mmCIF file of C-alpha atoms in Angstrom:
data_model
loop_
_atom_site.group_PDB
_atom_site.id
_atom_site.type_symbol
_atom_site.label_atom_id
_atom_site.label_comp_id
_atom_site.label_asym_id
_atom_site.label_seq_id
_atom_site.Cartn_x
_atom_site.Cartn_y
_atom_site.Cartn_z
ATOM 1 C CA UNK A 1 7.766 -19.803 6.282
ATOM 2 C CA UNK A 2 7.732 -22.869 4.032
ATOM 3 C CA UNK A 3 5.966 -20.912 1.282
ATOM 4 C CA UNK A 4 8.466 -18.072 1.619
ATOM 5 C CA UNK A 5 11.414 -20.467 1.459
ATOM 6 C CA UNK A 6 9.884 -22.109 -1.625
ATOM 7 C CA UNK A 7 9.542 -18.868 -3.563
ATOM 8 C CA UNK A 8 13.024 -17.683 -2.557
ATOM 9 C CA UNK A 9 14.620 -21.025 -3.405
ATOM 10 C CA UNK A 10 12.797 -21.996 -6.575
ATOM 11 C CA UNK A 11 11.156 -18.825 -7.859
ATOM 12 C CA UNK A 12 7.787 -20.618 -7.866
ATOM 13 C CA UNK A 13 5.345 -18.149 -6.400
ATOM 14 C CA UNK A 14 2.152 -20.193 -6.744
ATOM 15 C CA UNK A 15 1.108 -19.632 -3.121
ATOM 16 C CA UNK A 16 -0.432 -16.781 -1.160
ATOM 17 C CA UNK A 17 2.815 -15.874 0.585
ATOM 18 C CA UNK A 18 4.858 -16.620 -2.526
ATOM 19 C CA UNK A 19 2.876 -14.356 -4.820
ATOM 20 C CA UNK A 20 2.923 -11.519 -2.290
ATOM 21 C CA UNK A 21 6.676 -11.859 -1.860
ATOM 22 C CA UNK A 22 7.178 -11.869 -5.641
ATOM 23 C CA UNK A 23 4.938 -8.800 -6.050
ATOM 24 C CA UNK A 24 6.702 -6.950 -3.215
ATOM 25 C CA UNK A 25 10.113 -7.756 -4.670
ATOM 26 C CA UNK A 26 9.135 -6.713 -8.182
ATOM 27 C CA UNK A 27 7.598 -3.437 -6.929
ATOM 28 C CA UNK A 28 10.678 -2.701 -4.781
ATOM 29 C CA UNK A 29 13.032 -3.414 -7.697
ATOM 30 C CA UNK A 30 11.030 -1.078 -9.952
ATOM 31 C CA UNK A 31 11.136 1.632 -7.274
ATOM 32 C CA UNK A 32 14.920 1.325 -7.117
ATOM 33 C CA UNK A 33 15.120 1.772 -10.904
ATOM 34 C CA UNK A 34 13.010 4.981 -10.802
ATOM 35 C CA UNK A 35 13.160 6.200 -7.199
ATOM 36 C CA UNK A 36 11.989 9.814 -7.352
ATOM 37 C CA UNK A 37 8.818 9.761 -9.441
ATOM 38 C CA UNK A 38 8.294 6.035 -10.011
ATOM 39 C CA UNK A 39 7.118 4.173 -13.073
ATOM 40 C CA UNK A 40 3.819 6.008 -13.456
ATOM 41 C CA UNK A 41 0.355 5.643 -11.980
ATOM 42 C CA UNK A 42 -1.245 2.396 -13.114
ATOM 43 C CA UNK A 43 2.044 0.884 -14.313
ATOM 44 C CA UNK A 44 2.144 -2.061 -11.900
ATOM 45 C CA UNK A 45 0.270 -4.383 -14.263
ATOM 46 C CA UNK A 46 2.613 -3.559 -17.146
ATOM 47 C CA UNK A 47 5.575 -4.848 -15.142
ATOM 48 C CA UNK A 48 3.879 -7.543 -13.085
ATOM 49 C CA UNK A 49 2.226 -9.536 -15.892
ATOM 50 C CA UNK A 50 5.452 -10.367 -17.811
ATOM 51 C CA UNK A 51 7.323 -10.975 -14.545
ATOM 52 C CA UNK A 52 4.603 -13.314 -13.220
ATOM 53 C CA UNK A 53 4.481 -15.377 -16.417
ATOM 54 C CA UNK A 54 7.890 -16.801 -15.465
ATOM 55 C CA UNK A 55 7.215 -18.060 -11.931
ATOM 56 C CA UNK A 56 3.498 -17.856 -11.249
ATOM 57 C CA UNK A 57 1.413 -17.576 -14.416
ATOM 58 C CA UNK A 58 -1.858 -18.379 -12.652
ATOM 59 C CA UNK A 59 -1.680 -15.041 -10.779
ATOM 60 C CA UNK A 60 -0.342 -12.866 -13.598
ATOM 61 C CA UNK A 61 -3.694 -11.049 -13.742
ATOM 62 C CA UNK A 62 -3.392 -9.518 -10.265
ATOM 63 C CA UNK A 63 -3.603 -5.745 -10.607
ATOM 64 C CA UNK A 64 -1.807 -4.544 -7.438
ATOM 65 C CA UNK A 65 0.839 -5.922 -5.072
ATOM 66 C CA UNK A 66 -1.436 -6.169 -2.013
ATOM 67 C CA UNK A 67 0.648 -3.496 -0.295
ATOM 68 C CA UNK A 68 -0.555 0.024 -1.015
ATOM 69 C CA UNK A 69 2.620 1.634 0.256
ATOM 70 C CA UNK A 70 4.833 -0.377 -2.098
ATOM 71 C CA UNK A 71 2.375 0.253 -4.907
ATOM 72 C CA UNK A 72 2.469 4.021 -4.384
ATOM 73 C CA UNK A 73 6.253 3.915 -4.059
ATOM 74 C CA UNK A 74 6.661 1.960 -7.293
ATOM 75 C CA UNK A 75 4.157 3.983 -9.304
ATOM 76 C CA UNK A 76 4.859 7.483 -7.953
ATOM 77 C CA UNK A 77 8.312 7.127 -6.386
ATOM 78 C CA UNK A 78 9.442 8.438 -3.042
ATOM 79 C CA UNK A 79 7.624 11.699 -3.759
ATOM 80 C CA UNK A 80 4.257 9.923 -4.028
ATOM 81 C CA UNK A 81 4.908 7.647 -1.066
ATOM 82 C CA UNK A 82 5.990 10.522 1.166
ATOM 83 C CA UNK A 83 2.936 12.531 0.114
ATOM 84 C CA UNK A 84 0.672 9.603 1.009
ATOM 85 C CA UNK A 85 2.423 9.162 4.356
ATOM 86 C CA UNK A 86 2.150 12.909 5.022
ATOM 87 C CA UNK A 87 -1.630 12.785 4.577
ATOM 88 C CA UNK A 88 -1.934 9.770 6.886
ATOM 89 C CA UNK A 89 0.410 11.438 9.391
ATOM 90 C CA UNK A 90 -1.735 14.582 9.339
ATOM 91 C CA UNK A 91 -4.795 12.504 10.237
ATOM 92 C CA UNK A 92 -2.894 10.706 13.018
ATOM 93 C CA UNK A 93 -1.576 13.968 14.498
ATOM 94 C CA UNK A 94 -4.982 15.603 14.259
ATOM 95 C CA UNK A 95 -6.793 12.704 15.915
ATOM 96 C CA UNK A 96 -4.125 12.388 18.607
ATOM 97 C CA UNK A 97 -4.758 16.011 19.571
ATOM 98 C CA UNK A 98 -8.525 15.494 19.678
ATOM 99 C CA UNK A 99 -9.242 14.279 23.180
ATOM 100 C CA UNK A 100 -12.698 13.042 22.249
ATOM 101 C CA UNK A 101 -14.343 9.844 21.147
ATOM 102 C CA UNK A 102 -13.958 11.092 17.562
ATOM 103 C CA UNK A 103 -10.190 11.337 18.012
ATOM 104 C CA UNK A 104 -10.009 7.820 19.444
ATOM 105 C CA UNK A 105 -12.121 6.388 16.630
ATOM 106 C CA UNK A 106 -10.066 8.332 14.091
ATOM 107 C CA UNK A 107 -6.816 6.886 15.495
ATOM 108 C CA UNK A 108 -8.292 3.397 15.371
ATOM 109 C CA UNK A 109 -9.332 3.933 11.748
ATOM 110 C CA UNK A 110 -5.844 5.228 10.866
ATOM 111 C CA UNK A 111 -4.235 2.190 12.424
ATOM 112 C CA UNK A 112 -6.650 -0.099 10.580
ATOM 113 C CA UNK A 113 -5.949 1.743 7.330
ATOM 114 C CA UNK A 114 -2.170 1.388 7.761
ATOM 115 C CA UNK A 115 -2.229 -2.288 8.733
ATOM 116 C CA UNK A 116 -4.612 -3.159 5.919
ATOM 117 C CA UNK A 117 -2.482 -1.162 3.487
ATOM 118 C CA UNK A 118 0.530 -3.321 4.334
ATOM 119 C CA UNK A 119 -1.155 -6.576 3.299
ATOM 120 C CA UNK A 120 -3.877 -5.509 0.891
ATOM 121 C CA UNK A 121 -4.980 -2.544 -1.207
ATOM 122 C CA UNK A 122 -7.667 -0.562 0.611
ATOM 123 C CA UNK A 123 -6.629 2.714 -0.993
ATOM 124 C CA UNK A 124 -7.099 1.262 -4.481
ATOM 125 C CA UNK A 125 -10.398 -0.422 -3.669
ATOM 126 C CA UNK A 126 -13.197 2.059 -4.274
ATOM 127 C CA UNK A 127 -15.577 0.244 -1.934
ATOM 128 C CA UNK A 128 -13.187 0.045 1.000
ATOM 129 C CA UNK A 129 -10.814 2.950 0.364
ATOM 130 C CA UNK A 130 -13.455 5.587 -0.199
ATOM 131 C CA UNK A 131 -15.402 4.492 2.859
ATOM 132 C CA UNK A 132 -12.256 4.478 5.031
ATOM 133 C CA UNK A 133 -11.219 7.946 3.854
ATOM 134 C CA UNK A 134 -14.791 9.197 4.345
ATOM 135 C CA UNK A 135 -14.816 7.776 7.884
ATOM 136 C CA UNK A 136 -11.446 9.381 8.642
ATOM 137 C CA UNK A 137 -12.708 12.731 7.442
ATOM 138 C CA UNK A 138 -15.945 12.374 9.389
ATOM 139 C CA UNK A 139 -13.956 11.944 12.637
ATOM 140 C CA UNK A 140 -12.184 15.252 12.080
ATOM 141 C CA UNK A 141 -13.415 18.009 14.339
ATOM 142 C CA UNK A 142 -11.878 21.433 14.071
ATOM 143 C CA UNK A 143 -11.335 22.865 17.514
#
């Protein structure tokens, strides 16, 4: 809470919570400027680097806001975010209907994917994201 109050009060985001808050705010503001189709895939860095130079230059090189949902919303607008959520929702619905160990594991993986996506970038990390998506798909069993 102290770190959050510091970044809100002073604009200094040289802390873990502070930099995340600043990234979330910048991504949200960019989404509001271009809500339907966003700023373009890969555009986060173009907007973050100049913004970060003002309040937290030591973290200006960060390439994503550590929240995949905000990142997709900023870069691809509501259309991209809703598409992403639709895919995740399809997996959740499918696994919920599977009354097997695969369905239970699939639901657990979906929940892990969502929680991690709120505080980090598993969908943009090839090592984690690909493996998570592969595991989700491997739990799918057509009835």
